[in-house]
XYZ file of N, CA and C in Angstrom:
513
model
N 102.462 -55.856 -5.984
C 102.736 -54.941 -6.523
C 102.462 -53.673 -4.991
N 102.952 -52.767 -5.524
C 103.471 -51.520 -4.761
C 101.454 -51.086 -4.611
N 101.385 -49.819 -3.896
C 101.133 -49.005 -2.826
C 101.669 -47.436 -3.077
N 100.755 -47.265 -3.621
C 101.756 -45.877 -4.016
C 100.890 -44.337 -3.487
N 101.398 -43.521 -2.500
C 100.779 -42.359 -2.082
C 101.676 -41.250 -1.902
N 100.747 -40.896 -2.993
C 101.592 -38.767 -3.613
C 101.663 -37.893 -2.582
N 103.283 -37.890 -1.812
C 102.551 -36.729 -0.940
C 103.605 -35.493 -1.398
N 103.049 -34.373 -1.277
C 103.524 -32.690 -1.282
C 103.492 -31.909 0.487
N 104.011 -30.151 0.527
C 104.467 -29.734 0.993
C 102.857 -29.648 1.286
N 102.646 -29.430 2.303
C 100.825 -29.507 3.106
C 99.976 -30.869 3.458
N 100.501 -31.273 2.746
C 99.832 -32.938 2.876
C 98.890 -33.477 3.738
N 98.391 -33.460 4.811
C 97.593 -33.642 5.768
C 98.076 -35.207 5.786
N 98.294 -35.337 6.949
C 99.015 -36.571 6.587
C 98.168 -37.658 7.868
N 97.339 -36.873 9.169
C 96.189 -37.880 9.883
C 96.174 -38.107 9.296
N 95.344 -37.987 8.231
C 94.386 -38.384 7.168
C 94.741 -39.724 6.342
N 96.230 -40.527 5.999
C 96.313 -40.981 5.938
C 97.488 -42.428 6.511
N 97.681 -41.974 7.421
C 98.503 -42.606 8.732
C 97.874 -43.687 9.270
N 96.424 -44.063 9.394
C 96.414 -45.320 9.356
C 95.548 -46.224 8.432
N 95.196 -45.687 6.905
C 95.899 -46.375 6.238
C 97.439 -47.471 5.742
N 97.381 -46.780 5.689
C 99.406 -46.846 5.915
C 100.261 -47.411 7.213
N 99.510 -47.792 8.119
C 98.997 -48.711 9.359
C 98.845 -50.268 8.707
N 97.089 -49.889 7.977
C 97.349 -51.455 7.811
C 97.965 -51.950 7.327
N 98.532 -51.299 5.947
C 98.966 -51.097 4.925
C 100.686 -51.948 5.183
N 100.948 -51.276 6.474
C 102.534 -51.511 6.850
C 101.627 -53.168 7.467
N 100.921 -52.788 8.442
C 101.264 -53.728 9.089
C 100.606 -55.438 8.012
N 100.144 -55.463 7.418
C 100.277 -55.948 6.423
C 100.733 -56.968 5.262
N 101.902 -55.445 5.255
C 103.169 -55.599 4.726
C 102.938 -55.561 3.660
N 102.476 -54.860 3.251
C 101.628 -54.454 1.930
C 103.522 -53.605 1.593
N 103.464 -53.497 0.350
C 104.526 -52.450 0.025
C 104.427 -51.029 -0.677
N 104.954 -50.401 0.572
C 104.234 -49.450 -0.129
C 105.092 -47.927 0.219
N 104.437 -47.355 -0.909
C 105.946 -46.085 -1.520
C 105.691 -44.859 -1.349
N 106.138 -43.864 -0.417
C 105.544 -43.085 -0.261
C 106.291 -41.740 -1.862
N 106.400 -41.134 -2.152
C 106.584 -40.528 -3.454
C 106.130 -39.241 -3.532
N 107.468 -38.253 -4.072
C 106.633 -36.225 -4.308
C 106.520 -36.584 -5.340
N 106.604 -35.404 -6.215
C 107.095 -34.761 -7.717
C 108.276 -34.809 -7.761
N 108.587 -34.418 -6.897
C 110.228 -34.845 -7.453
C 111.584 -35.063 -6.740
N 110.701 -36.317 -5.698
C 111.494 -37.122 -5.155
C 112.324 -36.845 -3.660
N 111.549 -35.069 -3.297
C 112.606 -34.572 -2.229
C 111.877 -33.886 -0.733
N 112.378 -34.463 0.545
C 111.755 -34.260 1.382
C 109.794 -33.411 1.173
N 109.243 -33.872 2.166
C 108.342 -33.154 1.871
C 107.784 -32.749 4.164
N 107.661 -31.683 4.361
C 106.531 -30.944 4.818
C 104.987 -31.075 5.021
N 104.411 -31.351 5.730
C 103.416 -32.033 5.789
C 102.569 -31.379 6.627
N 101.528 -30.791 6.579
C 100.308 -30.237 7.146
C 100.482 -30.052 8.267
N 100.771 -30.730 9.159
C 101.348 -30.909 10.481
C 102.347 -30.754 11.251
N 103.042 -30.027 10.097
C 104.850 -29.953 10.498
C 105.790 -31.085 9.947
N 105.153 -31.782 10.701
C 106.205 -32.862 10.024
C 107.485 -33.299 8.795
N 108.982 -33.254 8.836
C 109.325 -33.555 7.582
C 109.498 -35.069 7.265
N 109.078 -35.941 5.997
C 108.828 -36.333 5.516
C 109.792 -36.224 4.644
N 110.825 -37.907 4.560
C 111.516 -38.538 3.631
C 110.559 -39.039 2.353
N 111.283 -39.480 1.490
C 109.984 -40.131 0.325
C 110.576 -41.635 0.475
N 110.347 -41.529 -0.572
C 111.305 -43.149 -1.016
C 111.340 -43.462 -2.487
N 111.018 -42.352 -3.802
C 111.154 -41.903 -4.423
C 110.212 -40.333 -5.460
N 111.370 -40.415 -6.163
C 109.913 -39.444 -7.012
C 109.146 -39.979 -8.190
N 107.833 -39.258 -8.157
C 106.727 -39.872 -9.139
C 106.819 -40.393 -10.943
N 107.340 -39.434 -11.161
C 108.277 -40.195 -12.109
C 109.442 -41.007 -12.331
N 109.419 -41.631 -11.990
C 110.076 -42.794 -11.054
C 109.768 -44.250 -10.965
N 107.940 -44.393 -10.618
C 106.849 -45.406 -10.701
C 106.737 -45.582 -11.958
N 106.606 -47.584 -11.564
C 106.750 -47.893 -13.017
C 104.883 -48.482 -12.518
N 103.778 -47.122 -13.649
C 102.251 -48.030 -13.417
C 102.347 -48.938 -13.385
N 102.617 -49.897 -13.712
C 102.471 -51.382 -14.215
C 102.750 -52.560 -13.163
N 102.711 -51.330 -11.829
C 104.172 -52.075 -10.744
C 102.616 -51.452 -9.180
N 101.561 -50.853 -9.680
C 100.791 -49.790 -8.438
C 99.540 -50.533 -8.957
N 99.443 -51.299 -7.017
C 97.927 -51.325 -6.807
C 97.272 -50.939 -6.583
N 97.486 -49.769 -5.890
C 97.030 -48.751 -6.038
C 97.489 -47.403 -5.420
N 96.553 -46.447 -5.830
C 97.576 -45.005 -6.132
C 96.258 -43.458 -4.159
N 97.009 -43.596 -3.598
C 96.355 -42.496 -2.752
C 96.533 -41.524 -2.568
N 95.907 -40.134 -2.540
C 95.804 -39.245 -2.624
C 95.270 -38.316 -1.076
N 96.424 -38.099 0.045
C 95.480 -36.890 0.871
C 95.658 -35.631 0.847
N 94.846 -35.164 1.230
C 94.510 -33.880 0.986
C 95.198 -32.478 1.234
N 95.005 -31.472 1.409
C 96.352 -30.043 1.907
C 96.278 -29.308 0.594
N 96.860 -28.891 0.267
C 96.611 -27.443 -0.679
C 97.137 -28.466 -2.185
N 96.134 -28.947 -3.073
C 96.470 -29.759 -3.912
C 97.000 -28.621 -5.309
N 96.741 -27.595 -5.243
C 97.103 -26.502 -6.641
C 99.348 -27.416 -6.990
N 98.911 -27.623 -5.372
C 100.602 -27.882 -5.517
C 101.243 -28.915 -6.599
N 100.741 -29.884 -6.428
C 100.415 -31.191 -7.765
C 99.263 -31.255 -9.002
N 97.958 -29.536 -8.958
C 97.591 -29.798 -9.637
C 98.238 -29.704 -10.993
N 98.231 -30.558 -11.874
C 99.925 -30.334 -12.639
C 99.499 -31.385 -14.103
N 99.656 -31.212 -15.554
C 99.311 -32.091 -16.487
C 99.892 -33.623 -15.676
N 101.002 -33.612 -15.665
C 101.819 -34.778 -15.113
C 101.289 -35.639 -14.124
N 100.944 -35.498 -13.378
C 99.833 -36.012 -12.612
C 98.364 -36.463 -12.817
N 97.564 -35.729 -13.234
C 96.505 -35.654 -14.218
C 96.541 -36.256 -15.172
N 97.486 -36.774 -15.512
C 97.883 -37.547 -17.546
C 98.533 -39.042 -15.613
N 98.376 -39.231 -15.547
C 99.414 -39.982 -14.296
C 98.014 -41.290 -13.640
N 96.765 -40.469 -13.279
C 95.978 -40.018 -12.467
C 94.352 -41.098 -13.595
N 94.302 -40.614 -15.322
C 94.455 -40.999 -16.599
C 94.553 -42.800 -16.375
N 95.200 -42.408 -16.553
C 96.772 -44.277 -17.237
C 96.288 -45.153 -15.712
N 96.088 -44.735 -14.529
C 95.834 -45.904 -13.989
C 94.310 -45.615 -13.755
N 94.100 -45.175 -14.156
C 92.307 -45.213 -13.822
C 92.366 -46.021 -15.441
N 93.238 -46.295 -16.659
C 92.992 -47.417 -17.781
C 93.044 -48.178 -17.189
N 94.267 -48.701 -16.279
C 94.241 -49.719 -15.628
C 93.501 -50.485 -14.762
N 92.499 -50.047 -14.522
C 91.656 -50.549 -13.315
C 93.192 -50.904 -11.885
N 93.732 -49.284 -11.645
C 94.472 -49.500 -10.278
C 93.163 -48.886 -9.799
N 93.465 -48.974 -8.594
C 92.424 -48.515 -7.135
C 93.224 -47.491 -7.164
N 92.383 -46.443 -7.004
C 92.457 -44.733 -6.651
C 91.635 -44.227 -5.839
N 92.332 -43.712 -3.706
C 91.199 -43.213 -3.990
C 92.785 -42.277 -3.169
N 90.890 -41.019 -2.848
C 91.680 -39.675 -2.605
C 90.689 -39.353 -1.296
N 91.411 -38.180 -1.006
C 90.560 -38.014 0.619
C 90.759 -36.206 0.115
N 89.170 -35.611 1.241
C 89.232 -34.476 1.656
C 90.119 -33.728 0.255
N 90.846 -33.221 0.348
C 91.749 -32.028 -1.707
C 91.637 -33.229 -2.037
N 92.171 -33.946 -2.254
C 92.412 -35.394 -2.510
C 91.666 -35.475 -3.836
N 90.534 -35.578 -2.690
C 89.077 -35.843 -3.711
C 88.857 -34.484 -5.001
N 89.210 -32.912 -4.989
C 89.924 -32.317 -6.013
C 90.096 -32.172 -7.232
N 91.247 -33.060 -6.625
C 92.477 -33.776 -7.796
C 91.945 -35.024 -8.603
N 91.197 -35.127 -7.899
C 90.427 -36.853 -8.468
C 89.585 -35.742 -9.780
N 88.758 -34.819 -9.043
C 87.669 -34.584 -10.458
C 88.208 -33.187 -10.693
N 89.276 -33.556 -10.343
C 89.786 -32.433 -11.891
C 90.557 -32.479 -12.612
N 91.304 -34.216 -13.104
C 91.365 -35.270 -13.899
C 90.482 -36.085 -14.669
N 89.336 -35.507 -14.470
C 88.268 -36.467 -14.752
C 88.479 -37.389 -14.367
N 88.474 -38.478 -14.030
C 88.233 -39.386 -12.749
C 87.072 -39.570 -12.252
N 85.813 -38.484 -11.757
C 85.172 -38.317 -11.316
C 84.111 -38.382 -11.692
N 83.718 -38.041 -12.984
C 82.885 -38.438 -14.298
C 82.163 -39.325 -13.903
N 80.612 -39.304 -14.216
C 79.801 -40.229 -15.041
C 80.107 -41.991 -13.304
N 80.705 -40.698 -11.746
C 80.647 -42.106 -11.181
C 79.627 -41.323 -9.974
N 80.169 -41.765 -8.767
C 79.696 -41.479 -7.522
C 80.341 -41.123 -6.932
N 80.515 -40.216 -5.968
C 81.646 -39.892 -5.039
C 81.042 -38.630 -3.811
N 81.914 -38.327 -3.166
C 81.825 -37.726 -2.439
C 81.215 -35.571 -3.031
N 81.886 -36.461 -4.403
C 81.206 -34.718 -4.470
C 79.949 -34.308 -5.424
N 79.675 -35.480 -5.845
C 77.555 -35.835 -6.355
C 77.401 -36.224 -4.234
N 77.129 -37.669 -3.828
C 76.959 -37.408 -2.629
C 76.697 -36.534 -1.415
N 76.516 -37.159 -0.746
C 76.100 -36.666 0.412
C 77.195 -37.524 1.660
N 77.371 -38.309 0.578
C 79.028 -40.098 1.866
C 79.520 -39.209 1.946
N 79.916 -40.200 2.971
C 81.577 -39.377 3.748
C 82.364 -40.374 3.014
N 82.157 -41.259 2.546
C 83.014 -42.274 1.778
C 81.944 -43.012 0.638
N 82.554 -42.492 -0.184
C 81.919 -43.115 -1.645
C 83.416 -44.998 -2.033
N 82.998 -45.721 -2.810
C 83.381 -46.060 -3.487
C 82.361 -47.061 -4.548
N 83.326 -46.714 -6.356
C 82.518 -46.713 -6.252
C 83.741 -47.193 -7.965
N 83.739 -48.497 -9.324
C 84.332 -48.043 -10.453
C 86.078 -48.352 -9.780
N 85.617 -48.195 -8.633
C 87.501 -48.552 -8.017
C 88.371 -47.335 -8.033
N 87.760 -46.907 -7.416
C 87.979 -44.861 -6.983
C 87.297 -44.857 -5.756
N 87.625 -44.533 -4.919
C 87.721 -44.367 -2.996
C 87.672 -42.955 -3.474
N 86.326 -41.810 -2.443
C 86.575 -40.616 -2.412
C 86.291 -40.919 -0.785
N 86.533 -39.179 -0.219
C 86.355 -39.656 0.816
C 86.794 -38.222 2.038
N 85.681 -37.644 2.558
C 85.355 -36.513 3.382
C 86.635 -36.885 4.317
N 87.160 -35.225 4.738
C 88.793 -35.262 5.869
C 88.139 -36.071 7.655
N 86.947 -35.663 7.180
C 86.266 -36.362 8.845
C 86.586 -37.317 8.940
N 86.205 -38.414 7.486
C 85.962 -39.970 7.670
C 86.699 -40.687 7.567
N 87.948 -40.539 7.444
C 89.439 -40.934 7.782
C 89.903 -42.438 8.084
N 89.467 -42.920 9.297
C 88.787 -43.942 9.720
C 88.280 -44.805 8.587
N 87.353 -44.259 8.385
C 86.311 -45.524 7.411
C 87.101 -44.866 5.821
N 87.660 -43.998 5.392
C 88.633 -43.991 4.251
C 89.151 -44.899 4.080
N 90.432 -45.747 5.410
C 91.487 -46.782 5.842
C 90.435 -47.509 5.453
N 89.750 -48.191 6.315
C 89.035 -49.484 6.007
C 88.916 -49.200 5.092
N 87.897 -48.912 4.041
C 86.792 -48.856 2.674
C 88.055 -49.466 1.239
N 89.762 -48.867 1.897
C 90.445 -48.803 1.400
C 91.151 -50.223 1.438
N 91.175 -50.685 2.496
C 92.071 -51.792 3.066
C 90.699 -52.858 3.510
N 89.329 -52.867 3.172
C 89.020 -53.710 1.979
C 88.972 -54.609 0.933
N 88.647 -53.314 -0.151
C 89.058 -52.921 -1.122
C 90.013 -53.948 -1.529
N 91.106 -53.290 -1.476
C 92.804 -54.412 -1.669
C 93.250 -56.187 -0.566
N 91.607 -56.303 -0.373
C 91.398 -57.133 0.423
C 92.402 -57.507 1.595
N 92.482 -56.096 2.426
C 93.620 -56.589 3.555
C 93.519 -57.512 5.182
N 92.112 -57.666 5.421
C 92.021 -57.876 6.671
C 91.882 -59.996 5.596
N 91.922 -60.201 7.262
C 91.918 -62.033 6.584
C 90.469 -62.841 6.583
N 89.616 -61.473 7.209
C 88.506 -62.789 7.604
C 87.293 -60.845 8.656
N 86.090 -61.998 8.121
C 84.785 -60.566 8.218
C 85.037 -60.141 10.609
N 85.781 -61.460 10.919
C 86.078 -61.579 12.429
C 86.787 -60.146 12.071
N 87.823 -60.067 11.297
C 89.420 -59.408 11.774
C 88.282 -57.726 11.404
N 88.290 -57.672 10.292
C 87.138 -56.485 9.688
C 86.362 -56.160 10.508
N 85.218 -56.806 11.767
C 84.729 -56.498 12.559
C 85.628 -56.012 14.061
N 86.673 -56.443 13.725
C 87.621 -55.732 15.580
C 88.264 -54.771 14.718
N 89.355 -54.228 13.705
C 89.898 -53.478 12.880
C 88.380 -52.229 13.298
N 87.166 -51.912 13.185
C 85.905 -51.009 12.894
C 85.883 -51.108 14.412
N 85.415 -51.857 14.904
C 85.373 -51.176 16.620
C 86.233 -51.164 17.694
N 87.985 -51.080 17.213
C 89.112 -50.914 17.379
C 88.505 -49.199 17.200
N 89.716 -48.845 15.517
C 89.474 -47.410 15.230
C 88.694 -46.741 15.091
N 87.467 -47.421 14.511
C 85.941 -46.557 14.552
C 85.388 -46.108 16.370
N 84.886 -47.292 17.056
C 83.843 -47.017 17.905
C 84.981 -46.780 19.344
N 86.427 -46.860 19.132
C 87.435 -47.115 20.231
C 87.056 -48.082 20.983
N 86.288 -50.037 20.793
C 86.500 -50.461 21.429
C 88.199 -51.027 22.857
N 88.109 -51.388 23.479
C 89.589 -52.020 23.599
C 89.146 -53.316 22.906
N 90.720 -53.908 22.245
C 90.186 -55.537 22.739
C 90.552 -56.434 23.786
N 89.668 -57.304 23.269
C 90.337 -58.851 24.448
C 91.594 -59.283 24.275
């Protein structure tokens, strides 16, 4: 199963870099896709080559679908909304951070569930939809990784939280 990141010009890469690291470290099959399969330029100014275009993704092979923040008007279209709705029907984990949450809301995915749009929490996980505020990118990465069962055990989870969130040195 594939873990898909939908990236686009102005994507805020800092919001997804830790999650991508967790996935790569645990040997997940990470796919970066853009609408047209072309290279994108992140909000931080990096040029990023992607693996494929969105329409080449086989939705039956998707385990998780991640949408970072940025100027989501670039990806706020019927094709993307239809794909998000289809993935929700398939019970795929869908996660959005910052303005990525706005896109999930526009697609109707946040109706009748708790999210960062309906609560004061920084990260919310409800009905296989994870939403996060931009400043909670570490908590976002940890919450998605927990949902995908990327941690070996509670000790691994605690060590990860201590290192990434509380900046404790590894022993």
